[in-house]
CSV table of C-alpha atoms in Angstrom, one decimal:
chain,number,residue,atom,x,y,z
F,1,MET,CA,0.0,0.1,-0.3
F,2,SER,CA,1.5,3.6,-1.1
F,3,PRO,CA,2.4,6.1,1.1
F,4,THR,CA,-0.5,8.4,-0.5
F,5,VAL,CA,-3.3,5.5,0.1
F,6,ILE,CA,-2.2,4.9,4.2
F,7,THR,CA,-2.4,8.8,4.8
F,8,LEU,CA,-6.0,9.2,3.1
F,9,ILE,CA,-6.9,6.4,5.1
F,10,PHE,CA,-5.4,7.9,8.4
F,11,LEU,CA,-7.3,11.2,7.2
F,12,ALA,CA,-10.5,9.7,6.8
F,13,PHE,CA,-10.1,7.9,10.3
F,14,ALA,CA,-9.6,11.0,12.0
F,15,ILE,CA,-12.5,12.7,10.3
F,16,ILE,CA,-14.9,10.0,11.7
F,17,MET,CA,-13.6,9.8,15.0
F,18,PHE,CA,-13.7,13.8,15.3
F,19,VAL,CA,-17.0,13.9,14.1
F,20,THR,CA,-18.5,10.8,16.1
F,21,GLU,CA,-15.8,11.5,18.9
F,22,LYS,CA,-16.1,7.9,20.2
F,23,ILE,CA,-12.6,8.1,21.4
F,24,PRO,CA,-10.8,11.6,22.7
F,25,LEU,CA,-9.7,13.8,20.2
F,26,GLY,CA,-6.6,13.9,21.7
F,27,LEU,CA,-6.3,10.3,21.7
F,28,THR,CA,-7.2,10.2,18.1
F,29,SER,CA,-4.4,12.6,17.2
F,30,MET,CA,-2.1,10.5,18.8
F,31,ILE,CA,-3.1,7.5,17.3
F,32,VAL,CA,-2.8,9.2,13.6
F,33,CYS,CA,0.5,10.4,14.6
F,34,ILE,CA,1.9,7.1,15.7
F,35,GLY,CA,0.3,5.2,13.0
F,36,LEU,CA,2.0,7.4,10.7
F,37,VAL,CA,5.3,6.6,12.0
F,38,ILE,CA,4.5,2.6,12.3
F,39,THR,CA,3.3,2.1,8.9
F,40,GLY,CA,6.6,4.3,8.0
F,41,VAL,CA,4.6,7.2,6.1
F,42,LEU,CA,6.8,9.6,8.3
F,43,SER,CA,10.2,9.2,10.2
F,44,VAL,CA,9.9,10.0,14.3
F,45,SER,CA,11.2,13.4,14.0
F,46,ASP,CA,8.9,14.5,11.5
F,47,ALA,CA,5.7,12.8,13.2
F,48,PHE,CA,6.3,14.4,16.4
F,49,ASN,CA,7.8,18.1,15.0
F,50,GLY,CA,4.3,19.5,16.2
F,51,PHE,CA,4.9,19.4,19.7
F,52,ILE,CA,7.9,21.6,19.4
F,53,ASN,CA,5.8,23.8,16.8
F,54,SER,CA,6.6,27.5,18.2
F,55,ASN,CA,2.8,27.6,18.0
F,56,VAL,CA,2.4,25.0,20.6
F,57,ILE,CA,5.0,26.5,22.9
F,58,LEU,CA,2.7,29.9,22.4
F,59,PHE,CA,-0.2,28.3,23.5
F,60,VAL,CA,1.3,26.6,26.4
F,61,ALA,CA,2.4,29.6,27.9
F,62,MET,CA,-0.8,31.5,27.2
F,63,PHE,CA,-2.8,28.7,29.1
F,64,ILE,CA,-0.6,29.8,32.2
F,65,VAL,CA,-1.2,33.7,31.6
F,66,GLY,CA,-4.8,32.9,31.1
F,67,GLY,CA,-4.8,30.8,34.2
F,68,ALA,CA,-3.5,33.0,36.4
F,69,LEU,CA,-6.3,35.7,36.0
F,70,PHE,CA,-8.7,33.1,36.3
F,71,GLU,CA,-6.9,31.6,39.6
F,72,THR,CA,-6.8,35.1,41.5
F,73,GLY,CA,-10.2,36.2,40.5
F,74,MET,CA,-9.3,39.2,38.6
F,75,ALA,CA,-11.1,37.2,35.5
F,76,ASN,CA,-14.4,37.3,37.6
F,77,GLU,CA,-13.8,41.2,38.6
F,78,ILE,CA,-13.4,42.2,35.0
F,79,GLY,CA,-16.8,40.3,34.1
F,80,SER,CA,-18.6,41.7,37.2
F,81,LEU,CA,-18.1,45.2,35.3
F,82,VAL,CA,-21.1,44.1,33.1
F,83,THR,CA,-23.6,45.1,35.4
F,84,LYS,CA,-22.4,48.8,35.6
F,85,PHE,CA,-23.3,49.2,31.8
F,86,ALA,CA,-26.5,47.2,31.7
F,87,LYS,CA,-30.3,49.0,32.6
F,88,THR,CA,-32.5,46.4,30.4
F,89,GLU,CA,-31.9,43.1,28.8
F,90,ARG,CA,-30.9,44.2,25.6
F,91,SER,CA,-28.1,46.5,27.0
F,92,LEU,CA,-27.3,43.6,29.0
F,93,ILE,CA,-27.1,41.0,26.2
F,94,ILE,CA,-24.9,43.8,24.4
F,95,ALA,CA,-22.5,44.3,27.5
F,96,ILE,CA,-22.0,41.0,28.0
F,97,MET,CA,-21.2,40.0,24.4
F,98,VAL,CA,-18.8,42.9,24.1
F,99,ILE,CA,-16.8,41.9,27.3
F,100,VAL,CA,-16.9,38.3,26.5
F,101,ALA,CA,-15.5,39.1,23.0
F,102,VAL,CA,-12.7,41.2,23.8
F,103,MET,CA,-11.5,38.7,26.7
F,104,SER,CA,-12.0,35.6,24.4
F,105,GLY,CA,-10.0,37.5,21.8
F,106,PHE,CA,-7.0,37.4,24.3
F,107,LEU,CA,-7.5,34.2,26.4
F,108,SER,CA,-8.8,30.7,25.9
F,109,ASN,CA,-12.6,31.0,24.4
F,110,THR,CA,-13.5,28.3,26.8
F,111,GLY,CA,-11.6,29.7,29.8
F,112,THR,CA,-13.4,33.0,29.1
F,113,ALA,CA,-17.0,31.4,28.9
F,114,ALA,CA,-16.2,29.2,32.0
F,115,VAL,CA,-15.5,32.1,34.5
F,116,LEU,CA,-18.2,34.1,33.0
F,117,ILE,CA,-21.0,31.6,32.9
F,118,PRO,CA,-21.7,31.5,36.7
F,119,VAL,CA,-20.8,35.4,36.6
F,120,VAL,CA,-24.1,35.7,34.1
F,121,ILE,CA,-26.2,33.0,36.1
F,122,GLY,CA,-25.9,35.3,39.0
F,123,ILE,CA,-26.6,38.6,36.6
F,124,ALA,CA,-29.5,36.7,35.6
F,125,ALA,CA,-30.6,36.1,39.1
F,126,LYS,CA,-30.3,39.5,40.4
F,127,SER,CA,-32.1,40.8,37.2
F,128,GLY,CA,-35.0,38.9,36.7
F,129,TYR,CA,-34.0,37.8,33.1
F,130,LYS,CA,-34.0,34.5,32.2
F,131,ARG,CA,-30.6,32.8,32.1
F,132,SER,CA,-31.5,30.9,28.7
F,133,ARG,CA,-31.9,34.9,26.9
F,134,LEU,CA,-28.1,35.8,28.2
F,135,LEU,CA,-25.8,32.5,27.9
F,136,MET,CA,-26.5,31.6,24.2
F,137,PRO,CA,-25.1,35.4,23.3
F,138,LEU,CA,-22.2,34.6,25.7
F,139,VAL,CA,-21.0,31.7,24.1
F,140,PHE,CA,-21.6,32.9,20.8
F,141,ALA,CA,-19.8,36.2,21.8
F,142,ALA,CA,-17.0,33.7,22.9
F,143,ALA,CA,-16.4,32.2,19.8
F,144,MET,CA,-16.5,35.4,17.6
F,145,GLY,CA,-14.1,37.0,19.8
F,146,GLY,CA,-11.7,34.1,18.9
F,147,ASN,CA,-11.2,35.9,15.6
F,148,LEU,CA,-10.0,39.0,16.9
F,149,SER,CA,-6.2,38.1,17.2
F,150,LEU,CA,-3.7,35.8,16.4
F,151,ILE,CA,-4.0,33.9,19.8
F,152,GLY,CA,-7.5,34.0,20.0
F,153,ALA,CA,-8.2,30.5,19.1
F,154,PRO,CA,-6.1,27.4,18.5
F,155,GLY,CA,-7.5,27.3,14.6
F,156,ASN,CA,-5.8,30.9,14.1
F,157,MET,CA,-2.2,29.6,15.2
F,158,ILE,CA,-2.6,26.4,13.6
F,159,ALA,CA,-3.4,28.3,10.0
F,160,GLN,CA,-0.1,30.5,11.0
F,161,SER,CA,2.0,27.2,11.4
F,162,ALA,CA,0.7,26.1,7.9
F,163,LEU,CA,1.7,29.3,6.6
F,164,GLU,CA,5.4,29.5,7.6
F,165,PRO,CA,7.2,27.3,5.7
F,166,LEU,CA,6.1,29.2,2.8
F,167,GLY,CA,7.8,32.3,4.2
F,168,LEU,CA,4.3,34.2,4.9
F,169,LYS,CA,2.1,34.7,8.2
F,170,PHE,CA,-0.5,36.7,9.5
F,171,GLY,CA,-0.2,39.9,11.6
F,172,PHE,CA,-1.2,39.9,15.4
F,173,PHE,CA,-4.7,41.6,14.4
F,174,GLU,CA,-5.3,40.6,10.9
F,175,TYR,CA,-7.8,38.0,11.7
F,176,ALA,CA,-9.6,41.1,12.9
F,177,ILE,CA,-10.1,42.5,9.4
F,178,VAL,CA,-12.6,40.1,9.1
F,179,GLY,CA,-13.5,39.0,12.7
F,180,LEU,CA,-14.6,42.4,13.8
F,181,PRO,CA,-17.1,43.1,11.3
F,182,ILE,CA,-18.4,39.7,12.0
F,183,LEU,CA,-18.7,40.6,15.6
F,184,ILE,CA,-20.4,43.8,15.2
F,185,VAL,CA,-23.0,42.7,12.9
F,186,GLY,CA,-23.8,39.6,15.6
F,187,ILE,CA,-23.8,41.7,18.5
F,188,LEU,CA,-26.3,44.4,16.7
F,189,PHE,CA,-28.3,41.1,15.4
F,190,TYR,CA,-29.0,39.9,18.8
F,191,ALA,CA,-29.7,43.2,20.2
F,192,THR,CA,-32.5,43.9,17.5
F,193,ILE,CA,-34.1,41.3,15.3
F,194,GLY,CA,-32.0,38.2,16.8
F,195,PHE,CA,-33.5,39.1,20.0
F,196,LYS,CA,-37.0,37.4,19.5
F,197,ILE,CA,-35.2,34.3,18.3
F,198,LEU,CA,-32.9,33.8,21.9
F,199,PRO,CA,-34.4,30.8,23.9
F,200,HIS,CA,-37.3,31.6,26.6
F,201,HIS,CA,-36.7,28.8,28.7
F,202,ASP,CA,-37.7,28.2,32.7
F,203,THR,CA,-34.6,26.9,34.5
F,204,THR,CA,-35.0,24.4,37.8
F,205,ASP,CA,-33.1,25.1,40.8
F,206,ALA,CA,-31.2,21.6,40.2
F,207,ASP,CA,-29.1,23.5,37.5
F,208,ASP,CA,-27.7,25.9,40.1
F,209,SER,CA,-25.9,23.5,41.8
F,210,ILE,CA,-23.4,23.2,39.2
F,211,PHE,CA,-23.1,26.6,38.5
F,212,ASP,CA,-23.3,29.0,41.4
F,213,GLU,CA,-20.7,26.9,43.3
F,214,SER,CA,-18.2,29.6,42.6
F,215,GLN,CA,-15.1,30.2,44.2
F,216,ASP,CA,-14.3,31.9,47.1
F,217,PHE,CA,-11.9,34.9,45.7
F,218,SER,CA,-11.7,37.2,49.3
F,219,ASN,CA,-8.6,35.5,50.7
F,220,VAL,CA,-6.3,36.3,47.0
F,221,PRO,CA,-4.3,39.5,48.0
F,222,LYS,CA,-5.3,42.3,46.0
F,223,TRP,CA,-1.3,42.4,44.7
F,224,LYS,CA,-2.0,38.9,43.1
F,225,LYS,CA,-5.0,40.3,41.2
F,226,VAL,CA,-3.3,43.6,39.9
F,227,LEU,CA,0.0,42.1,39.0
F,228,SER,CA,-2.1,39.1,37.2
F,229,LEU,CA,-3.6,41.9,34.5
F,230,VAL,CA,-0.4,43.8,34.4
F,231,ILE,CA,1.5,41.0,33.1
F,232,LEU,CA,-1.1,39.8,31.0
F,233,ILE,CA,-1.0,43.4,29.5
F,234,ALA,CA,2.7,43.3,29.2
F,235,THR,CA,2.8,40.0,27.4
F,236,LEU,CA,-0.1,41.2,24.9
F,237,ILE,CA,1.8,44.4,24.6
F,238,GLY,CA,5.1,42.7,23.5
F,239,MET,CA,3.3,40.3,21.2
F,240,ILE,CA,1.9,43.5,19.5
F,241,PHE,CA,4.9,44.7,18.9
F,242,GLU,CA,6.5,41.3,18.0
F,243,GLU,CA,8.6,43.0,14.9
F,244,GLN,CA,9.6,46.1,16.7
F,245,ILE,CA,11.1,44.2,19.6
F,246,GLY,CA,12.5,41.2,17.9
F,247,VAL,CA,11.3,38.8,20.3
F,248,LYS,CA,8.8,35.8,18.8
F,249,LEU,CA,5.4,35.3,20.2
F,250,CYS,CA,6.0,32.4,22.0
F,251,ILE,CA,9.0,33.8,23.8
F,252,THR,CA,7.0,36.8,24.7
F,253,GLY,CA,4.3,34.3,26.4
F,254,CYS,CA,6.8,31.7,27.9
F,255,VAL,CA,8.7,35.4,29.7
F,256,GLY,CA,4.7,36.2,31.0
F,257,ALA,CA,4.4,32.8,32.0
F,258,ILE,CA,7.6,32.3,34.0
F,259,LEU,CA,7.1,35.8,35.6
F,260,LEU,CA,3.8,34.9,36.9
F,261,ILE,CA,5.4,31.8,38.3
F,262,LEU,CA,8.4,33.3,39.8
F,263,THR,CA,6.3,35.9,41.9
F,264,GLY,CA,3.8,33.4,43.4
F,265,VAL,CA,1.1,34.9,41.6
F,266,ILE,CA,0.3,31.3,40.1
F,267,SER,CA,1.6,28.3,41.7
F,268,GLU,CA,3.5,25.7,39.7
F,269,LYS,CA,1.0,23.2,40.5
F,270,ASN,CA,-1.9,25.2,39.3
F,271,ALA,CA,0.1,26.6,36.5
F,272,LEU,CA,0.5,23.1,35.1
F,273,LYS,CA,-3.1,22.5,35.7
F,274,SER,CA,-4.4,25.4,33.7
F,275,ILE,CA,-2.6,23.5,30.6
F,276,ASP,CA,-5.2,22.0,28.4
F,277,LEU,CA,-3.3,18.7,27.3
F,278,LYS,CA,-6.2,17.6,25.2
F,279,THR,CA,-5.7,20.5,23.3
F,280,ILE,CA,-2.0,20.3,22.9
F,281,PHE,CA,-2.2,16.5,21.9
F,282,LEU,CA,-4.9,17.3,19.5
F,283,PHE,CA,-2.7,20.3,18.1
F,284,GLY,CA,0.5,18.5,18.0
F,285,GLY,CA,-0.8,15.2,17.0
F,286,THR,CA,-2.9,16.5,13.9
F,287,LEU,CA,0.3,18.8,12.5
F,288,SER,CA,1.8,15.3,11.9
F,289,LEU,CA,-0.9,14.2,9.7
F,290,ALA,CA,-0.5,17.6,7.9
F,291,LYS,CA,3.2,17.3,7.3
F,292,ALA,CA,1.9,13.3,6.0
F,293,LEU,CA,-0.6,15.0,3.6
F,294,GLU,CA,2.4,17.2,2.3
F,295,VAL,CA,5.0,14.7,1.9
F,296,THR,CA,3.1,11.9,0.4
F,297,GLY,CA,1.0,14.4,-2.1
F,298,ALA,CA,-2.1,13.3,-0.8
F,299,GLY,CA,-2.8,16.9,0.2
F,300,GLU,CA,-2.3,17.6,-4.0
F,301,LEU,CA,-4.4,14.6,-4.8
F,302,ILE,CA,-7.8,15.8,-2.8
F,303,ALA,CA,-6.6,19.5,-4.0
F,304,ASP,CA,-6.6,18.1,-7.5
F,305,LYS,CA,-10.2,16.3,-6.9
F,306,VAL,CA,-11.7,19.4,-5.4
F,307,VAL,CA,-10.5,21.9,-8.4
F,308,GLY,CA,-11.5,19.4,-10.8
F,309,THR,CA,-15.3,19.7,-9.4
F,310,LEU,CA,-15.0,23.4,-9.5
F,311,GLY,CA,-13.9,23.5,-13.4
F,312,GLU,CA,-10.5,24.2,-14.7
F,313,ASN,CA,-10.7,28.0,-13.5
F,314,PRO,CA,-12.7,28.0,-10.7
F,315,SER,CA,-14.1,31.6,-9.4
F,316,PRO,CA,-11.9,32.4,-6.7
F,317,VAL,CA,-15.0,34.1,-5.2
F,318,LEU,CA,-16.7,30.4,-5.4
F,319,PHE,CA,-13.9,28.6,-4.4
F,320,THR,CA,-13.5,30.8,-1.3
F,321,PHE,CA,-17.2,30.2,-0.6
F,322,VAL,CA,-16.9,26.4,-1.1
F,323,VAL,CA,-13.8,26.5,1.2
F,324,PHE,CA,-15.7,28.8,3.9
F,325,ILE,CA,-19.3,26.3,4.0
F,326,LEU,CA,-17.4,23.2,3.9
F,327,CYS,CA,-15.4,24.5,7.4
F,328,CYS,CA,-18.5,25.8,8.7
F,329,ILE,CA,-20.5,22.5,8.3
F,330,MET,CA,-17.6,20.6,9.9
F,331,THR,CA,-16.7,23.0,12.7
F,332,ASN,CA,-20.4,22.4,14.2
F,333,PHE,CA,-19.9,18.6,14.4
F,334,MET,CA,-16.1,18.5,15.3
F,335,SER,CA,-13.2,20.4,17.0
F,336,ASN,CA,-13.2,23.8,15.1
F,337,THR,CA,-9.4,23.2,15.7
F,338,ALA,CA,-9.5,19.9,14.1
F,339,THR,CA,-11.6,21.4,11.5
F,340,THR,CA,-8.5,24.0,10.6
F,341,ALA,CA,-5.9,21.6,11.2
F,342,LEU,CA,-7.6,19.1,8.5
F,343,MET,CA,-8.5,21.8,6.2
F,344,ALA,CA,-5.5,23.8,6.1
F,345,PRO,CA,-3.0,22.0,4.2
F,346,ILE,CA,-5.5,21.0,1.8
F,347,CYS,CA,-6.3,24.8,1.2
F,348,ILE,CA,-2.7,25.6,0.7
F,349,SER,CA,-2.0,22.9,-1.7
F,350,ILE,CA,-5.3,24.1,-3.5
F,351,ALA,CA,-4.2,27.6,-3.6
F,352,GLN,CA,-0.7,26.7,-4.9
F,353,GLY,CA,-2.3,24.6,-7.2
F,354,MET,CA,-4.1,27.9,-8.6
F,355,GLY,CA,-1.4,30.4,-8.3
F,356,ALA,CA,-3.4,31.9,-5.7
F,357,ASP,CA,-2.4,33.4,-2.5
F,358,PRO,CA,-2.4,30.8,0.3
F,359,ARG,CA,-3.3,33.4,2.8
F,360,ALA,CA,-6.6,34.1,1.1
F,361,VAL,CA,-7.8,30.8,1.4
F,362,LEU,CA,-6.5,30.0,4.5
F,363,MET,CA,-8.4,33.0,6.0
F,364,ALA,CA,-11.9,31.6,4.7
F,365,CYS,CA,-11.4,28.6,6.3
F,366,VAL,CA,-10.3,29.6,9.8
F,367,ILE,CA,-13.4,32.2,9.8
F,368,GLY,CA,-15.6,29.4,8.5
F,369,GLY,CA,-13.9,27.2,11.0
F,370,SER,CA,-14.7,29.3,14.1
F,371,CYS,CA,-19.1,29.3,13.1
F,372,ALA,CA,-19.5,26.4,15.4
F,373,TYR,CA,-22.9,28.3,16.2
F,374,ALA,CA,-25.9,25.7,15.0
F,375,THR,CA,-25.1,22.7,17.5
F,376,PRO,CA,-24.5,22.1,21.2
F,377,ILE,CA,-21.2,20.0,20.5
F,378,GLY,CA,-19.6,22.7,18.0
F,379,MET,CA,-17.7,24.3,20.7
F,380,PRO,CA,-16.9,23.4,24.4
F,381,ALA,CA,-18.6,26.5,25.6
F,382,ASN,CA,-21.5,25.5,23.8
F,383,THR,CA,-21.8,22.1,26.1
F,384,MET,CA,-21.2,23.8,28.9
F,385,VAL,CA,-24.4,25.8,29.0
F,386,VAL,CA,-26.9,23.2,27.7
F,387,GLY,CA,-27.7,22.7,31.5
F,388,ALA,CA,-27.9,25.9,32.9
F,389,GLY,CA,-29.8,27.2,29.8
F,390,ASN,CA,-31.9,24.1,29.7
F,391,TYR,CA,-31.6,24.2,26.1
F,392,LYS,CA,-32.7,21.6,23.5
F,393,PHE,CA,-30.5,21.1,20.2
F,394,MET,CA,-32.9,23.2,17.9
F,395,ASP,CA,-32.3,25.9,20.3
F,396,TYR,CA,-28.8,26.2,19.1
F,397,VAL,CA,-29.9,25.8,15.0
F,398,LYS,CA,-32.6,28.3,15.4
F,399,ALA,CA,-30.4,30.9,17.2
F,400,GLY,CA,-27.2,30.0,15.9
F,401,MET,CA,-27.9,29.4,11.9
F,402,PRO,CA,-28.7,33.0,11.4
F,403,LEU,CA,-25.4,34.0,13.1
F,404,ILE,CA,-23.8,31.8,10.2
F,405,VAL,CA,-25.5,33.2,7.5
F,406,ILE,CA,-24.5,37.1,8.9
F,407,ALA,CA,-20.9,35.5,9.3
F,408,THR,CA,-20.8,34.3,5.7
F,409,VAL,CA,-22.3,37.2,3.9
F,410,VAL,CA,-19.8,39.3,5.9
F,411,SER,CA,-16.9,37.3,5.3
F,412,MET,CA,-17.5,36.8,1.1
F,413,ILE,CA,-17.9,40.9,1.2
F,414,ILE,CA,-14.6,41.2,3.1
F,415,LEU,CA,-12.6,38.7,1.9
F,416,PRO,CA,-12.1,39.2,-1.8
F,417,ILE,CA,-11.0,43.0,-0.6
F,418,ALA,CA,-8.9,42.5,2.3
F,419,PHE,CA,-7.3,39.4,1.1
F,420,PRO,CA,-7.5,39.1,-2.8
F,421,PHE,CA,-6.8,35.6,-4.8
F,422,TYR,CA,-4.3,37.3,-6.8
F,423,PRO,CA,-2.8,40.1,-5.2
């Protein structure tokens, strides 16, 4: 059996396992990674090269930096600011979405949602508004906020990793060129027309026991809270001015993480606990599949088939649309990280075959891959609020599908202008 066929078999296995999640995502990635070595498709060094990728190091560092903000209770204080600006249910939804989106633009989407879910439940209890009306906008904003910066979501950095061998990259805030307009239109939608389609469910007291048991931060010294925020801001500033100071993103992130541990803001034990190993294994392991698609020519084979179905000279707009919609569909049934990891090498192969700018195709891939709004399994944050909001599967379809349509329309307008196929 040729290496190309073996790689395609592993690709099919990965897709099926990611969609069904019969086994954990990280385990699927490691089976693929080890399998590619055992079958001789990749060498050990090539297969495990993804685990020493600079973006993996950056991701680990930012887990710790974000973890310190959560551990000290500073994230809770930031979330509580929402109550000062909200006088009506609509203004509350706007305030929640803005704060969540900004935080998830620089911290873990899942972590941001996890911290603010109890805060929003508390706000709902005090204000008398139903939590089912507030929690869904919260998780949607967490997903949209991931497209505000390079570190906003794992998929963003997977795309960056795919571009680096070609000598290309995205700037720190370049995703926001498309992500920010989607966020603005999305917030306006749920504050106006979409306000009427948000779920309107009663919740039982039994739900409270899961989400209302919040950690007591009263014993955390004030200096720890302040320092966690100062180091986070300093780390982000260092990343924004990467080119000017000549220090790579991953090194800046590591400096921030080390400072937080050295100063005692977060203990070594809690720093290690804050690292999501499932994401790391998924990230590193799936990069081996990307490598195999590249070296065996399997990615090129798939690219040729896709280009063939679109005709000899496919319209750039049509192709961008196809990539976007395909990623939208996949990400609602599997991890958006996995979606981007699977699609990125294929998209690059197609772009190179067409002589197009790979950045244009990858931007469509990443933004489409973030549109996990229409199912409760689209992203961890969606799943987290199912019980608290007493949501049904169709609640996500009804409230999330219009947002996918909005994201598609906005992207199809901005992408050809900001990221032309043939610059």
